[in-house]
């Protein structure tokens, strides 16, 4: 059953668009494929709440009214900042790239910290602040372990039906059973693999810790060895957050 509210989803798409670039009503209507009348009503509602402001050139931008919504997000980011040095230790122990991600709504997650090995290793295009679909890679799926099957189904519906609910549920269950998820990310001839596991604070998943490398980096017994190292780092991260 699809419990998505179409009008609310359109409003959220409009807010996301304004977070990237100021737009006029006509531009928003065209880019988001929303009728002018619906776009107008959404804009008037957001203006009334102070979430957006209208500029002299008739374009709209996000307003200060949204700052209150970000308070809890900033608290989570502050907790994660203390983990920067811990994440930076992982490449030396594993020879792999490391990243720490936090949820950004239900559909996306953000790479907050990113650490790479020495320059003799190949570089990935990932960087701090990169936004990914939460169901698109192991780092995102590790954030979903506490979701119910119904919630996972709603997430798939909200993301356009990709991945299929059964595929996402299977990935989540696999991560729960093994304690981590290892899978290929992206579509390139390099076969980039990512291993991710969740981080918890007060019995709530607040982030995911991941390493990236080539397929051969995780071959055979290396997979379990890397997981053991990552499990130790995850425990170290959770202890640091709890003591903050």
Tab-separated table of C-alpha atoms in Angstrom:
chain	number	residue	atom	x	y	z
A	1	UNK	CA	0.000	0.000	0.000
A	2	UNK	CA	1.364	3.425	-0.999
A	3	UNK	CA	0.919	5.849	1.898
A	4	UNK	CA	2.723	8.733	0.181
A	5	UNK	CA	0.874	12.089	0.174
A	6	UNK	CA	1.386	13.512	-3.367
A	7	UNK	CA	0.945	17.186	-2.416
A	8	UNK	CA	3.405	16.910	0.466
A	9	UNK	CA	5.910	15.136	-1.732
A	10	UNK	CA	5.656	17.953	-4.284
A	11	UNK	CA	6.303	20.499	-1.540
A	12	UNK	CA	9.387	18.603	-0.409
A	13	UNK	CA	10.660	18.369	-3.988
A	14	UNK	CA	10.208	22.129	-4.282
A	15	UNK	CA	12.170	22.734	-1.071
A	16	UNK	CA	14.950	20.450	-2.298
A	17	UNK	CA	15.109	22.368	-5.571
A	18	UNK	CA	15.399	25.692	-3.752
A	19	UNK	CA	18.196	24.251	-1.607
A	20	UNK	CA	20.195	23.913	-4.826
A	21	UNK	CA	19.262	27.147	-6.623
A	22	UNK	CA	16.900	30.096	-6.265
A	23	UNK	CA	14.003	29.788	-8.727
A	24	UNK	CA	10.918	31.671	-9.835
A	25	UNK	CA	7.456	30.143	-9.674
A	26	UNK	CA	7.535	29.409	-13.407
A	27	UNK	CA	10.962	27.752	-13.168
A	28	UNK	CA	9.836	25.561	-10.280
A	29	UNK	CA	6.670	24.561	-12.116
A	30	UNK	CA	8.664	23.605	-15.219
A	31	UNK	CA	11.530	21.799	-13.485
A	32	UNK	CA	9.338	19.810	-11.111
A	33	UNK	CA	6.497	19.265	-13.597
A	34	UNK	CA	3.950	20.723	-11.180
A	35	UNK	CA	1.073	22.892	-12.386
A	36	UNK	CA	1.420	26.632	-11.869
A	37	UNK	CA	-1.615	26.688	-9.563
A	38	UNK	CA	-0.204	23.917	-7.320
A	39	UNK	CA	3.214	25.557	-7.325
A	40	UNK	CA	1.611	28.848	-6.275
A	41	UNK	CA	-0.257	27.257	-3.361
A	42	UNK	CA	2.863	25.465	-2.132
A	43	UNK	CA	4.883	28.674	-2.310
A	44	UNK	CA	2.218	30.673	-0.437
A	45	UNK	CA	2.118	28.018	2.300
A	46	UNK	CA	5.895	27.986	2.692
A	47	UNK	CA	5.987	31.794	2.714
A	48	UNK	CA	3.408	31.879	5.508
A	49	UNK	CA	5.586	29.531	7.599
A	50	UNK	CA	8.739	31.541	6.915
A	51	UNK	CA	10.422	28.572	5.248
A	52	UNK	CA	11.065	30.538	2.050
A	53	UNK	CA	11.337	34.212	1.102
A	54	UNK	CA	10.593	35.997	-2.151
A	55	UNK	CA	13.354	38.179	-3.583
A	56	UNK	CA	13.111	41.399	-5.583
A	57	UNK	CA	13.673	39.513	-8.853
A	58	UNK	CA	10.601	37.307	-8.092
A	59	UNK	CA	12.739	34.262	-7.358
A	60	UNK	CA	12.404	32.309	-4.131
A	61	UNK	CA	15.065	31.131	-1.683
A	62	UNK	CA	15.016	29.170	1.560
A	63	UNK	CA	14.217	31.264	4.620
A	64	UNK	CA	15.322	31.355	8.224
A	65	UNK	CA	12.179	29.579	9.364
A	66	UNK	CA	13.796	26.281	8.397
A	67	UNK	CA	16.655	26.690	10.877
A	68	UNK	CA	14.612	25.251	13.750
A	69	UNK	CA	14.128	22.070	11.722
A	70	UNK	CA	17.882	21.650	11.475
A	71	UNK	CA	18.541	21.776	15.216
A	72	UNK	CA	18.478	18.002	15.742
A	73	UNK	CA	20.474	17.481	12.551
A	74	UNK	CA	23.198	19.809	13.806
A	75	UNK	CA	23.311	17.940	17.119
A	76	UNK	CA	23.907	14.691	15.236
A	77	UNK	CA	26.596	16.333	13.115
A	78	UNK	CA	28.299	17.629	16.268
A	79	UNK	CA	28.406	14.084	17.662
A	80	UNK	CA	29.901	12.809	14.426
A	81	UNK	CA	32.604	15.493	14.378
A	82	UNK	CA	34.337	13.827	17.321
A	83	UNK	CA	34.763	10.712	15.170
A	84	UNK	CA	36.856	12.413	12.473
A	85	UNK	CA	40.181	11.274	13.948
A	86	UNK	CA	38.916	7.718	14.446
A	87	UNK	CA	37.783	7.461	10.819
A	88	UNK	CA	41.170	8.804	9.725
A	89	UNK	CA	42.878	5.822	11.422
A	90	UNK	CA	41.042	3.200	9.359
A	91	UNK	CA	43.032	3.470	6.086
A	92	UNK	CA	46.295	2.786	7.913
A	93	UNK	CA	44.820	-0.377	9.441
A	94	UNK	CA	43.056	-1.688	6.332
A	95	UNK	CA	44.690	-0.046	3.323
A	96	UNK	CA	41.189	0.959	2.233
A	97	UNK	CA	39.195	4.150	1.894
A	98	UNK	CA	36.923	4.920	4.847
A	99	UNK	CA	33.783	7.000	5.203
A	100	UNK	CA	31.264	7.943	7.850
A	101	UNK	CA	27.703	8.647	6.721
A	102	UNK	CA	24.623	9.978	8.494
A	103	UNK	CA	20.952	9.831	7.433
A	104	UNK	CA	19.470	12.849	5.678
A	105	UNK	CA	15.755	12.188	5.781
A	106	UNK	CA	14.442	8.754	4.808
A	107	UNK	CA	15.609	8.757	1.217
A	108	UNK	CA	19.217	9.942	1.384
A	109	UNK	CA	22.378	9.840	3.441
A	110	UNK	CA	25.341	12.203	3.528
A	111	UNK	CA	29.047	11.385	3.579
A	112	UNK	CA	30.160	13.423	6.586
A	113	UNK	CA	33.792	12.311	6.850
A	114	UNK	CA	35.972	10.701	4.218
A	115	UNK	CA	39.495	9.363	4.659
A	116	UNK	CA	41.804	7.912	2.011
A	117	UNK	CA	45.039	5.907	2.140
A	118	UNK	CA	48.356	7.178	0.788
A	119	UNK	CA	48.547	8.767	-2.655
A	120	UNK	CA	49.907	5.587	-4.193
A	121	UNK	CA	46.366	4.202	-4.099
A	122	UNK	CA	43.706	4.943	-6.680
A	123	UNK	CA	41.345	7.797	-5.819
A	124	UNK	CA	37.566	7.640	-5.674
A	125	UNK	CA	35.278	10.502	-6.622
A	126	UNK	CA	33.541	10.431	-3.239
A	127	UNK	CA	33.948	13.452	-0.969
A	128	UNK	CA	32.587	14.995	2.195
A	129	UNK	CA	29.081	16.308	1.739
A	130	UNK	CA	28.189	13.882	-1.055
A	131	UNK	CA	24.525	12.828	-0.974
A	132	UNK	CA	23.484	9.293	-1.937
A	133	UNK	CA	20.138	7.458	-2.099
A	134	UNK	CA	19.840	5.591	1.187
A	135	UNK	CA	18.998	2.325	-0.612
A	136	UNK	CA	21.746	2.707	-3.201
A	137	UNK	CA	24.812	1.374	-1.392
A	138	UNK	CA	25.821	-0.616	1.730
A	139	UNK	CA	26.486	2.583	3.718
A	140	UNK	CA	22.864	3.628	3.233
A	141	UNK	CA	21.379	0.192	3.781
A	142	UNK	CA	23.240	-0.111	7.105
A	143	UNK	CA	21.140	2.849	8.271
A	144	UNK	CA	17.899	0.950	7.618
A	145	UNK	CA	18.270	-2.058	9.893
A	146	UNK	CA	15.628	-0.861	12.359
A	147	UNK	CA	13.007	-0.199	9.673
A	148	UNK	CA	9.991	-2.501	9.424
A	149	UNK	CA	9.118	-4.262	6.138
A	150	UNK	CA	6.269	-1.791	5.719
A	151	UNK	CA	8.576	1.183	6.153
A	152	UNK	CA	11.032	-0.289	3.661
A	153	UNK	CA	8.191	-0.735	1.192
A	154	UNK	CA	7.142	2.895	1.629
A	155	UNK	CA	10.745	3.978	1.120
A	156	UNK	CA	10.921	2.063	-2.175
A	157	UNK	CA	7.634	3.610	-3.304
A	158	UNK	CA	8.861	7.110	-2.430
A	159	UNK	CA	12.058	6.552	-4.407
A	160	UNK	CA	10.199	5.517	-7.536
A	161	UNK	CA	10.178	1.768	-6.957
A	162	UNK	CA	13.949	1.306	-7.115
A	163	UNK	CA	15.088	-0.957	-5.641
A	164	UNK	CA	12.210	-3.404	-5.404
A	165	UNK	CA	10.932	-3.915	-1.816
A	166	UNK	CA	11.945	-7.583	-1.785
A	167	UNK	CA	15.502	-6.740	-2.900
A	168	UNK	CA	15.880	-4.052	-0.238
A	169	UNK	CA	14.432	-6.298	2.461
A	170	UNK	CA	16.861	-9.055	1.450
A	171	UNK	CA	19.834	-6.664	1.683
A	172	UNK	CA	18.705	-5.402	5.097
A	173	UNK	CA	18.243	-8.938	6.428
A	174	UNK	CA	21.664	-9.935	5.121
A	175	UNK	CA	23.256	-6.968	6.910
A	176	UNK	CA	21.450	-7.872	10.138
A	177	UNK	CA	22.562	-11.498	9.974
A	178	UNK	CA	26.230	-10.877	9.158
A	179	UNK	CA	26.631	-7.631	11.080
A	180	UNK	CA	27.756	-5.861	7.899
A	181	UNK	CA	26.950	-5.619	4.212
A	182	UNK	CA	29.513	-6.056	1.437
A	183	UNK	CA	28.461	-5.220	-2.093
A	184	UNK	CA	29.595	-3.630	-5.337
A	185	UNK	CA	28.895	0.096	-5.706
A	186	UNK	CA	28.612	2.077	-8.892
A	187	UNK	CA	29.006	0.768	-12.399
A	188	UNK	CA	32.628	0.723	-13.462
A	189	UNK	CA	35.194	-1.777	-14.636
A	190	UNK	CA	37.073	-1.278	-11.354
A	191	UNK	CA	34.527	-3.331	-9.385
A	192	UNK	CA	34.558	-1.001	-6.386
A	193	UNK	CA	33.323	-2.822	-3.284
A	194	UNK	CA	31.978	-1.300	-0.077
A	195	UNK	CA	31.654	-2.870	3.354
A	196	UNK	CA	29.409	-1.029	5.804
A	197	UNK	CA	28.068	-1.515	9.312
A	198	UNK	CA	25.810	0.607	11.538
A	199	UNK	CA	26.791	2.802	14.476
A	200	UNK	CA	24.380	3.111	17.409
A	201	UNK	CA	23.800	5.613	20.172
A	202	UNK	CA	21.172	4.957	22.848
A	203	UNK	CA	19.966	1.956	20.827
A	204	UNK	CA	19.355	4.088	17.741
A	205	UNK	CA	21.261	3.872	14.463
A	206	UNK	CA	22.831	7.289	13.999
A	207	UNK	CA	25.439	6.617	11.305
A	208	UNK	CA	27.196	4.001	9.220
A	209	UNK	CA	30.894	3.273	8.965
A	210	UNK	CA	32.229	1.943	5.672
A	211	UNK	CA	35.394	1.032	3.787
A	212	UNK	CA	35.835	0.908	0.017
A	213	UNK	CA	38.277	-0.976	-2.140
A	214	UNK	CA	38.615	-3.299	-5.119
A	215	UNK	CA	37.072	-6.772	-5.191
A	216	UNK	CA	40.420	-8.413	-4.474
A	217	UNK	CA	40.751	-6.402	-1.255
A	218	UNK	CA	37.855	-8.406	0.204
A	219	UNK	CA	38.640	-11.777	-1.394
A	220	UNK	CA	38.711	-14.966	0.694
A	221	UNK	CA	39.637	-14.580	4.365
A	222	UNK	CA	40.293	-10.860	3.880
A	223	UNK	CA	36.576	-10.154	4.133
A	224	UNK	CA	36.309	-11.484	7.705
A	225	UNK	CA	39.591	-9.870	8.720
A	226	UNK	CA	38.449	-6.461	7.521
A	227	UNK	CA	35.090	-6.895	9.239
A	228	UNK	CA	36.845	-7.684	12.524
A	229	UNK	CA	38.885	-4.489	12.220
A	230	UNK	CA	35.798	-2.476	11.292
A	231	UNK	CA	33.827	-3.944	14.184
A	232	UNK	CA	36.537	-2.759	16.576
A	233	UNK	CA	36.478	0.704	15.027
A	234	UNK	CA	32.668	0.789	15.259
A	235	UNK	CA	32.854	-0.010	18.962
A	236	UNK	CA	35.463	2.723	19.394
A	237	UNK	CA	33.187	5.203	17.580
A	238	UNK	CA	30.137	4.290	19.656
A	239	UNK	CA	32.133	4.669	22.879
A	240	UNK	CA	33.375	8.096	21.771
A	241	UNK	CA	29.851	9.302	20.930
A	242	UNK	CA	28.456	7.983	24.221
A	243	UNK	CA	31.143	9.870	26.131
A	244	UNK	CA	30.613	13.143	24.287
